[in-house]
XYZ file of C-alpha atoms in Angstrom:
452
model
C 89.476 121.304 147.384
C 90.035 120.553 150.841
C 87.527 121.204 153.189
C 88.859 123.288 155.880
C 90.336 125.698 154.065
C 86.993 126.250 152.887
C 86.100 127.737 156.735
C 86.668 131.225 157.358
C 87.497 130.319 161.234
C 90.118 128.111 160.021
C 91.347 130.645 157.218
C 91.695 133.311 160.164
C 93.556 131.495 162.161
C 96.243 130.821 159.779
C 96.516 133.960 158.770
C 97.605 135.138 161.987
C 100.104 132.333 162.736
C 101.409 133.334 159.302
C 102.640 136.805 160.550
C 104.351 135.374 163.685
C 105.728 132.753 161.602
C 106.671 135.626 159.507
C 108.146 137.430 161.805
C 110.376 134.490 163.428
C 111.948 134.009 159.663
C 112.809 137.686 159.066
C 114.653 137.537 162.377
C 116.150 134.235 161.498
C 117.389 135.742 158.059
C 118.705 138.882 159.905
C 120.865 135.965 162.096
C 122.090 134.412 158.665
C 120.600 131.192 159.552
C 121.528 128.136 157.233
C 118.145 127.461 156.472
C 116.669 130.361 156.503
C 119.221 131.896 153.814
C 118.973 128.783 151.415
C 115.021 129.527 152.039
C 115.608 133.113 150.537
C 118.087 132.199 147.511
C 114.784 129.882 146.691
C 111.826 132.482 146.743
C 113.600 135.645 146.318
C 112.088 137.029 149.548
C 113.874 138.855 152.113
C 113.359 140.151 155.569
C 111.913 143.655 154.379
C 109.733 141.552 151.536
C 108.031 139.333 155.018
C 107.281 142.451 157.035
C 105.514 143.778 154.302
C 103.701 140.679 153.787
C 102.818 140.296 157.272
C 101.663 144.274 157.594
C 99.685 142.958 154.656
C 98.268 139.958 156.262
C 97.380 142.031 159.321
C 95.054 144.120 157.124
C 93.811 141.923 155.507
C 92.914 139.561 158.019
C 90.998 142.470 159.877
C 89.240 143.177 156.761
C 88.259 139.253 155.505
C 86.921 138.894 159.749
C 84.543 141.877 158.988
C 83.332 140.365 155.553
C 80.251 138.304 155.585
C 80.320 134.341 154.809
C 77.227 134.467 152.236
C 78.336 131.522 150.469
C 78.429 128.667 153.933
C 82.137 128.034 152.369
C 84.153 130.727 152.530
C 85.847 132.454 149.354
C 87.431 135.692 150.708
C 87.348 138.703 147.595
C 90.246 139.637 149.316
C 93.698 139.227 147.315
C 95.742 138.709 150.356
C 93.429 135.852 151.479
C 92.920 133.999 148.443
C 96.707 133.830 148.264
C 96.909 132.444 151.661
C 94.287 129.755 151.174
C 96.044 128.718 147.895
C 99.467 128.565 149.138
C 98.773 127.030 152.446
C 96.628 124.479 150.820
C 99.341 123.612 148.069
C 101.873 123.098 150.195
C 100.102 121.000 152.101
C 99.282 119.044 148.911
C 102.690 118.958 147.753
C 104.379 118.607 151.105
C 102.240 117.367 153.920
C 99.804 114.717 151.936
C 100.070 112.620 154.967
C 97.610 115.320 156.713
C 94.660 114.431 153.855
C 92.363 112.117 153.822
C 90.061 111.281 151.117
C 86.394 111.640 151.674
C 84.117 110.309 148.568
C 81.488 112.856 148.089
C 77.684 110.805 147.389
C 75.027 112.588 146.369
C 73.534 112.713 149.622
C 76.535 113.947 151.115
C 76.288 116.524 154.001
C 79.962 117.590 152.291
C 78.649 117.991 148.766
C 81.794 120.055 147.867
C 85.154 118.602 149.149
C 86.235 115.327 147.970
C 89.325 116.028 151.211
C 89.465 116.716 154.542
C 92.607 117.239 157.117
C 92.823 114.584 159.380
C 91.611 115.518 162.535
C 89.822 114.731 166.064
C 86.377 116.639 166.972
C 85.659 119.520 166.012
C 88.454 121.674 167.051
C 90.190 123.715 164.212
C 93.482 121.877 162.829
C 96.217 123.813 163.205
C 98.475 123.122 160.600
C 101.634 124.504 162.160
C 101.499 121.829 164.982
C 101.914 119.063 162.155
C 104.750 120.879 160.255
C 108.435 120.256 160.883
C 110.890 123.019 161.990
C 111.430 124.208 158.686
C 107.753 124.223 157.177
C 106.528 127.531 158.669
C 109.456 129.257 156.834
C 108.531 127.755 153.657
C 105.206 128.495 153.819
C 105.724 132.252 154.984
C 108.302 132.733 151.979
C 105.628 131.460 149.649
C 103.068 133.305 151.225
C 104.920 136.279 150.907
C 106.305 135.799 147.451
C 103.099 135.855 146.286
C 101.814 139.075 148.121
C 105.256 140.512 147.055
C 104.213 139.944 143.829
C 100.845 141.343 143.445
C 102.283 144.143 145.525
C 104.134 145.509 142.115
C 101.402 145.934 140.803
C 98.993 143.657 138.286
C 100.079 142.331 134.935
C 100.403 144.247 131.978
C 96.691 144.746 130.301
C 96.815 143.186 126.873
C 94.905 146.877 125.115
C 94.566 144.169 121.676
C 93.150 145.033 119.156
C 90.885 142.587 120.579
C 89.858 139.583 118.051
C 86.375 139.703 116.061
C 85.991 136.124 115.380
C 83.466 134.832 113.595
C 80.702 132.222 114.154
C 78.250 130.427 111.882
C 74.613 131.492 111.740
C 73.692 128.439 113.314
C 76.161 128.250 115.990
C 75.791 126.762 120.119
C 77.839 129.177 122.086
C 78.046 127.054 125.696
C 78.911 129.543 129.025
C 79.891 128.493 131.970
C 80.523 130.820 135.300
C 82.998 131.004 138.229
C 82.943 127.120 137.310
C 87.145 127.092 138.359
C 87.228 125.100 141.743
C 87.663 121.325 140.543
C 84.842 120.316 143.161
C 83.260 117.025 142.378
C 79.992 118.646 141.543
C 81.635 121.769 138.983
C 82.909 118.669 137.253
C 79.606 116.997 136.798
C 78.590 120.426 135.329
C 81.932 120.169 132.482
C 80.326 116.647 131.865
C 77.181 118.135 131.181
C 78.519 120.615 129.252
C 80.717 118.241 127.185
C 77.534 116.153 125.786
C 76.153 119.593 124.906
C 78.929 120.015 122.716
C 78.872 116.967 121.282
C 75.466 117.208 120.637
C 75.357 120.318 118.675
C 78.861 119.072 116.590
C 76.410 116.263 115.848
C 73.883 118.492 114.375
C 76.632 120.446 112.262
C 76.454 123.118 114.635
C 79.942 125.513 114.980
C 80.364 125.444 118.497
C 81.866 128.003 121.310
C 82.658 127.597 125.065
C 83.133 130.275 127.043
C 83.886 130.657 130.722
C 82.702 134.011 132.459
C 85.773 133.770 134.910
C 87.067 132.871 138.324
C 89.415 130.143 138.952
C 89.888 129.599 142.622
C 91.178 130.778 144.628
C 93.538 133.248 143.295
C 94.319 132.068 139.621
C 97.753 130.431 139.779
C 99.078 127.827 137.400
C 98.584 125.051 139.566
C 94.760 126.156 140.258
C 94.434 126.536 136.118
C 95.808 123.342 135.474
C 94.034 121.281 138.617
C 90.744 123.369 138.813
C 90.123 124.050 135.183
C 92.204 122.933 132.285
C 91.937 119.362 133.499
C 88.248 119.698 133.086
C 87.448 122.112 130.404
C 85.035 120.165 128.723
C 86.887 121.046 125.049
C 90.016 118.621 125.088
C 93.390 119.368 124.067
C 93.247 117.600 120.839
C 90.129 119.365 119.683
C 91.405 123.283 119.743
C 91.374 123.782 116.281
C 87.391 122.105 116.250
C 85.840 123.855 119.262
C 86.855 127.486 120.153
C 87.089 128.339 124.181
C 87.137 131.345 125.560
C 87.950 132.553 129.544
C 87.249 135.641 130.650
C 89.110 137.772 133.666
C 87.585 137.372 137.205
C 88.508 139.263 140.587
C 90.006 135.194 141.592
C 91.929 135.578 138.469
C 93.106 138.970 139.722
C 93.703 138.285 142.917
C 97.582 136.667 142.006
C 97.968 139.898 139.346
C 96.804 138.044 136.373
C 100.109 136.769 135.637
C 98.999 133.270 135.231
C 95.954 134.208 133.328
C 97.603 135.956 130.686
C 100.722 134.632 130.569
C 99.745 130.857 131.096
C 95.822 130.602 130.509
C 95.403 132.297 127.306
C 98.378 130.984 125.923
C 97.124 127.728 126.331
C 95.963 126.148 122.124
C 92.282 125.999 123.445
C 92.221 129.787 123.620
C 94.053 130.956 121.013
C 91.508 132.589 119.398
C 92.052 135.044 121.725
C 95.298 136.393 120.716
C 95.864 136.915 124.321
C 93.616 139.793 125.087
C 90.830 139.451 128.074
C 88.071 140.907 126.296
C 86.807 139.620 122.754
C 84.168 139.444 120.154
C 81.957 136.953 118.237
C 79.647 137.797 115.495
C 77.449 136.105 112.453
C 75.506 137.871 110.128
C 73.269 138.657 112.371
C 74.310 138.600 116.386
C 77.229 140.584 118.033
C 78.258 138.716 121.300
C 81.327 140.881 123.179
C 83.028 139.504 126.039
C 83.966 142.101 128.234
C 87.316 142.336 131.179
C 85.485 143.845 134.366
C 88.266 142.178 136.609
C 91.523 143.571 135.458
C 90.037 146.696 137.578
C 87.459 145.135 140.202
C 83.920 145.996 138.560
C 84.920 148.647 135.929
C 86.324 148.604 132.167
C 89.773 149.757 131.797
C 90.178 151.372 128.504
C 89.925 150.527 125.282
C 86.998 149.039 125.941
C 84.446 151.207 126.578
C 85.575 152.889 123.422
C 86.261 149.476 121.418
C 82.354 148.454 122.322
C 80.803 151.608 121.171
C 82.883 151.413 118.176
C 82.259 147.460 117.541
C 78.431 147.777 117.999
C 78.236 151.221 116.165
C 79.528 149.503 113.187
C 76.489 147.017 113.100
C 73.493 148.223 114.908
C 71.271 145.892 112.555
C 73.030 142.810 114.550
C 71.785 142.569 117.911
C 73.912 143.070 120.547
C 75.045 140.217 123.611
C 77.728 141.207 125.952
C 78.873 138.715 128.544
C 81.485 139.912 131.380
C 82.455 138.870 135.259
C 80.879 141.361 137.374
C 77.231 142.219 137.086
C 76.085 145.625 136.069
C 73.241 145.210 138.535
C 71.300 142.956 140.961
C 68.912 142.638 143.361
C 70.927 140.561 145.689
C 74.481 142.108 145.862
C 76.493 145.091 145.433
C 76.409 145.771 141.992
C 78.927 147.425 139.581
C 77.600 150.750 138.558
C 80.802 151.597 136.256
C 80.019 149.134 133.901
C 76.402 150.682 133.121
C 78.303 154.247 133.419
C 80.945 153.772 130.845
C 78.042 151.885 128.476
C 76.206 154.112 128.349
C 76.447 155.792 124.623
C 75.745 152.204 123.735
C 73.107 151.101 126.015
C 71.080 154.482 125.365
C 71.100 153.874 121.875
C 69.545 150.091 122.404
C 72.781 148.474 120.829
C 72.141 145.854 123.939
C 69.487 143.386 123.712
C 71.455 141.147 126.823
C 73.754 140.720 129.214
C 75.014 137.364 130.646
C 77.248 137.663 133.783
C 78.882 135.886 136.735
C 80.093 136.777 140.207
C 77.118 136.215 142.275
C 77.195 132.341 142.833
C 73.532 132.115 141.667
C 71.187 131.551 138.643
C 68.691 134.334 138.197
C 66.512 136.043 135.522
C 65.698 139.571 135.747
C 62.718 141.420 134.055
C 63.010 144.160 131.444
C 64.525 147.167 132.173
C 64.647 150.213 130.002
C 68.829 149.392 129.126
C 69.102 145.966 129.052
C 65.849 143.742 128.079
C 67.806 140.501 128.924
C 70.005 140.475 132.470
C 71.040 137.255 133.148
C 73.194 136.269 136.163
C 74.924 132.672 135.603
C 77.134 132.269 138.672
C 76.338 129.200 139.432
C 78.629 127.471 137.744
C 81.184 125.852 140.646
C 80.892 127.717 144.251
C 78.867 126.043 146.947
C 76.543 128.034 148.080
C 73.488 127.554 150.677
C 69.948 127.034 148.532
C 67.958 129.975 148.364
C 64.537 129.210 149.428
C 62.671 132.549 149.894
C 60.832 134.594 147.166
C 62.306 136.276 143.989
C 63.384 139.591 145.305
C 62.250 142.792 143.116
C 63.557 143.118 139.600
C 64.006 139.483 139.193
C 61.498 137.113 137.394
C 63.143 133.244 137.919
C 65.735 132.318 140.397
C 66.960 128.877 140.391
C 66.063 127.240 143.970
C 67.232 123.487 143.473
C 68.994 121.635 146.218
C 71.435 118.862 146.897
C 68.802 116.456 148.923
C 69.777 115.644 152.472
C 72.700 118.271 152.803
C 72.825 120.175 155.728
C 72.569 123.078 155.184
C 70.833 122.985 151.465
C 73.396 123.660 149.471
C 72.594 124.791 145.633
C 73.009 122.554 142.676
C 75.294 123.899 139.726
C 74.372 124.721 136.095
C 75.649 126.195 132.811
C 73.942 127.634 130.344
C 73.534 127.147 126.378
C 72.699 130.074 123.796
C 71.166 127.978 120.232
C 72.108 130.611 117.326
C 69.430 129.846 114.082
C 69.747 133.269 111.825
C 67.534 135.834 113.499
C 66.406 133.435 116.494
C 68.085 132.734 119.992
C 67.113 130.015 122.076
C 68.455 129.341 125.785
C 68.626 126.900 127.681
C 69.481 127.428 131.575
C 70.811 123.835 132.781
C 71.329 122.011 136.041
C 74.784 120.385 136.493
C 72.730 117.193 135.449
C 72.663 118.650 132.098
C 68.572 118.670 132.303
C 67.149 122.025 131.401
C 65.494 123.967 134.653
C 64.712 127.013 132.157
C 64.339 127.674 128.735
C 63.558 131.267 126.606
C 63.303 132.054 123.445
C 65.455 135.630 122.802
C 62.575 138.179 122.370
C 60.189 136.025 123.557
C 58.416 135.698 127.073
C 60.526 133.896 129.213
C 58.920 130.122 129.605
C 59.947 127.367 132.774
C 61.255 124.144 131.263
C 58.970 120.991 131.864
């Protein structure tokens, strides 16, 4: 990633040249200019396709300046400005690579994120639209607009399965990683962690899973999947049929319709075992794990699968039950997703839960028991800079990971992934820092115990 477009000042700002520059091609389109016209045969996008994008942009721009910048880098959960920050920085990529520079990120670095930045002098905001050509802006605003055009027509089709049961040894290593899709240096330290943890189970003849709980930045196209994600995914190509992966949906997924997510992503050989459907199961003789789509509808569980996990654990309440999803069904940090724990509920009431693992939240944190699910973990951590939390657990929560990148101004977080150790009846975790060294360990229906 590229660091600017990692600012929300500079994110702004673009988004309002974008609607004059959007405005300047419908009127040249209206004139039949050359260029202009050949840009429309290319996109598909007409005059009436960029006011709507711009109206769009308008809205959306007054709605990402009102959201709050939690994170120090800025990922909008806005659809309209995810697709901005991934077109604008594509093109540039693909276009306008003379405007890069390369920054090596050390450990140390007070930019322990982006291994790019734009060329420019102080600290003023580079605005790209004074290094583009005459014919740039257009470009850009087409693409801009094809993409909110898109979404506009509403989502791609959701895959209702039947979802796939697969099943897992008894003594199997089930690795999860979270909102781990941004290809930043650090996220893939955290795949190369996660790769010796595979190997290392495959060397103790354990059947191995990896599962990712969704979020490839910043709006889940096909170039983000294949540069942010597949080019990491610590299961190579060549190994599909020996270790099974997984991805679930995530609002970033989402926020380009889930075309590419369905249509490219899970029709990629690592995640066959999928059969194309965003929410899935796993299951031994004695564990249920069900991965869950919260994303396809921000926060809540579009049918059949409220239905479809009543059903699934109903049919073997002597297994315990895991589920694993996006969104988090509660928290003591963020606005939680109360739909999930409605629609669960004939299941949670009846104890078919023993945990949840979820995403979202950029953050690693434990919570204590509650009456509907004994085990809530949040796992965010996976790939999204975020400033280090420094200050005390806040209610409801019993460990929060608090490690920091050393000599980065401001703190900024380190990265982990987490690893669930299948033996029969017993579940051991491991909670791991993008080092691959355990911060926190627990044993499944045991106290919860700090590593070292």
């Amino acid at each position: 990633m590229i660091l600017q477009f990692l600012e929300k000042p500079f994110l702004l700002h673009h988004m309002q040249s974008l609607q004059g520059a959007m405005e300047q091609e419908a009127q040249l389109q209206q004139k039949n200019d050359p260029g202009a016209l050949a840009r429309r045969q290319a996109t598909g996008v007409t005059a009436a396709d960029l006011q709507l994008a711009k109206d769009k942009l308008a809205k959306s721009q007054e709605c990402t300046q009102k959201e709050p910048d939690l994170n120090a880098v800025f990922m909008p959960r806005d659809a309209v400005a995810s697709q901005t920050q991934s077109v604008l920085q594509r093109f540039v990529v693909e276009k306008k690579s003379d405007l890069i520079e390369k920054t090596p990120v050390a450990a140390n670095s007070v930019v322990p994120f982006a291994d790019a930045v734009l060329r420019k002098g102080g600290n003023a905001i580079v605005d790209l639209f004074t290094h583009f050509g005459p014919d740039d802006p257009g470009w850009v605003s087409c693409l801009v607009a094809e993409a909110i055009v898109k979404v506009e027509g509403g989502p791609h089709k959701f895959n209702t399965g039947p979802a796939p049961i697969n099943p897992i040894s008894n003594k199997a290593r089930i690795v999860l990683l979270a909102d781990w899709g941004t290809g930043v240096p650090r996220a893939q330290d955290v795949a190369a962690s996660a790769r010796r943890c595979i190997q290392q189970a495959d060397g103790q003849g354990r059947d191995v899973h990896v599962i990712h709980l969704g979020d490839v930045y910043y709006a889940g196209f096909k170039t983000e999947y294949d540069h942010n994600f597949l080019a990491y995914w610590p299961v190579r190509p060549d190994e599909a049929d020996k270790f099974s992966s997984y991805n679930l949906n995530g609002n970033h997924d989402m926020y380009s319709g889930g075309y590419d997510y369905f249509d490219y992503l899970l029709a990629e050989k690592r995640f066959k075992k999928q059969g194309g459907c965003s929410f899935f199961g796993l299951q031994n003789d004695f564990w249920q794990i069900l991965g869950l789509d919260s994303a396809y509808v921000d926060g809540d569980l579009v049918d059949p699968q409220p239905q479809w996990v009543l059903d699934t654990r109903s049919a073997a309440p002597h297994k315990q039950g895991i589920l694993l999803s996006h969104h988090q069904p509660f928290s003591s940090f963020e606005t939680a997703s109360p739909k999930l724990l409605e629609k669960l509920a004939p299941v949670l009431n009846q104890n078919l839960v023993l945990g949840w693992w979820w995403g979202h939240e950029h953050r690693c944190a434990l919570y204590s028991p509650r009456k509907d699910v004994r085990y809530g973990r949040c796992i965010g951590y996976g790939g999204v800079p975020i400033v280090a939390e420094t200050t005390p657990c806040p209610n409801g929560v019993a460990y929060a990971y608090q490690d920091f990148v050393a000599g980065t101004k401001p703190l900024f977080a380190r990265f982990g992934f987490t690893v669930l150790d299948f033996d029969q009846e017993k579940l051991h975790v491991q909670y791991l820092g993008e080092n691959g060294v355990p911060h926190m360990v627990e044993d499944v229906g045991a106290a919860v115990r700090a590593a070292g």
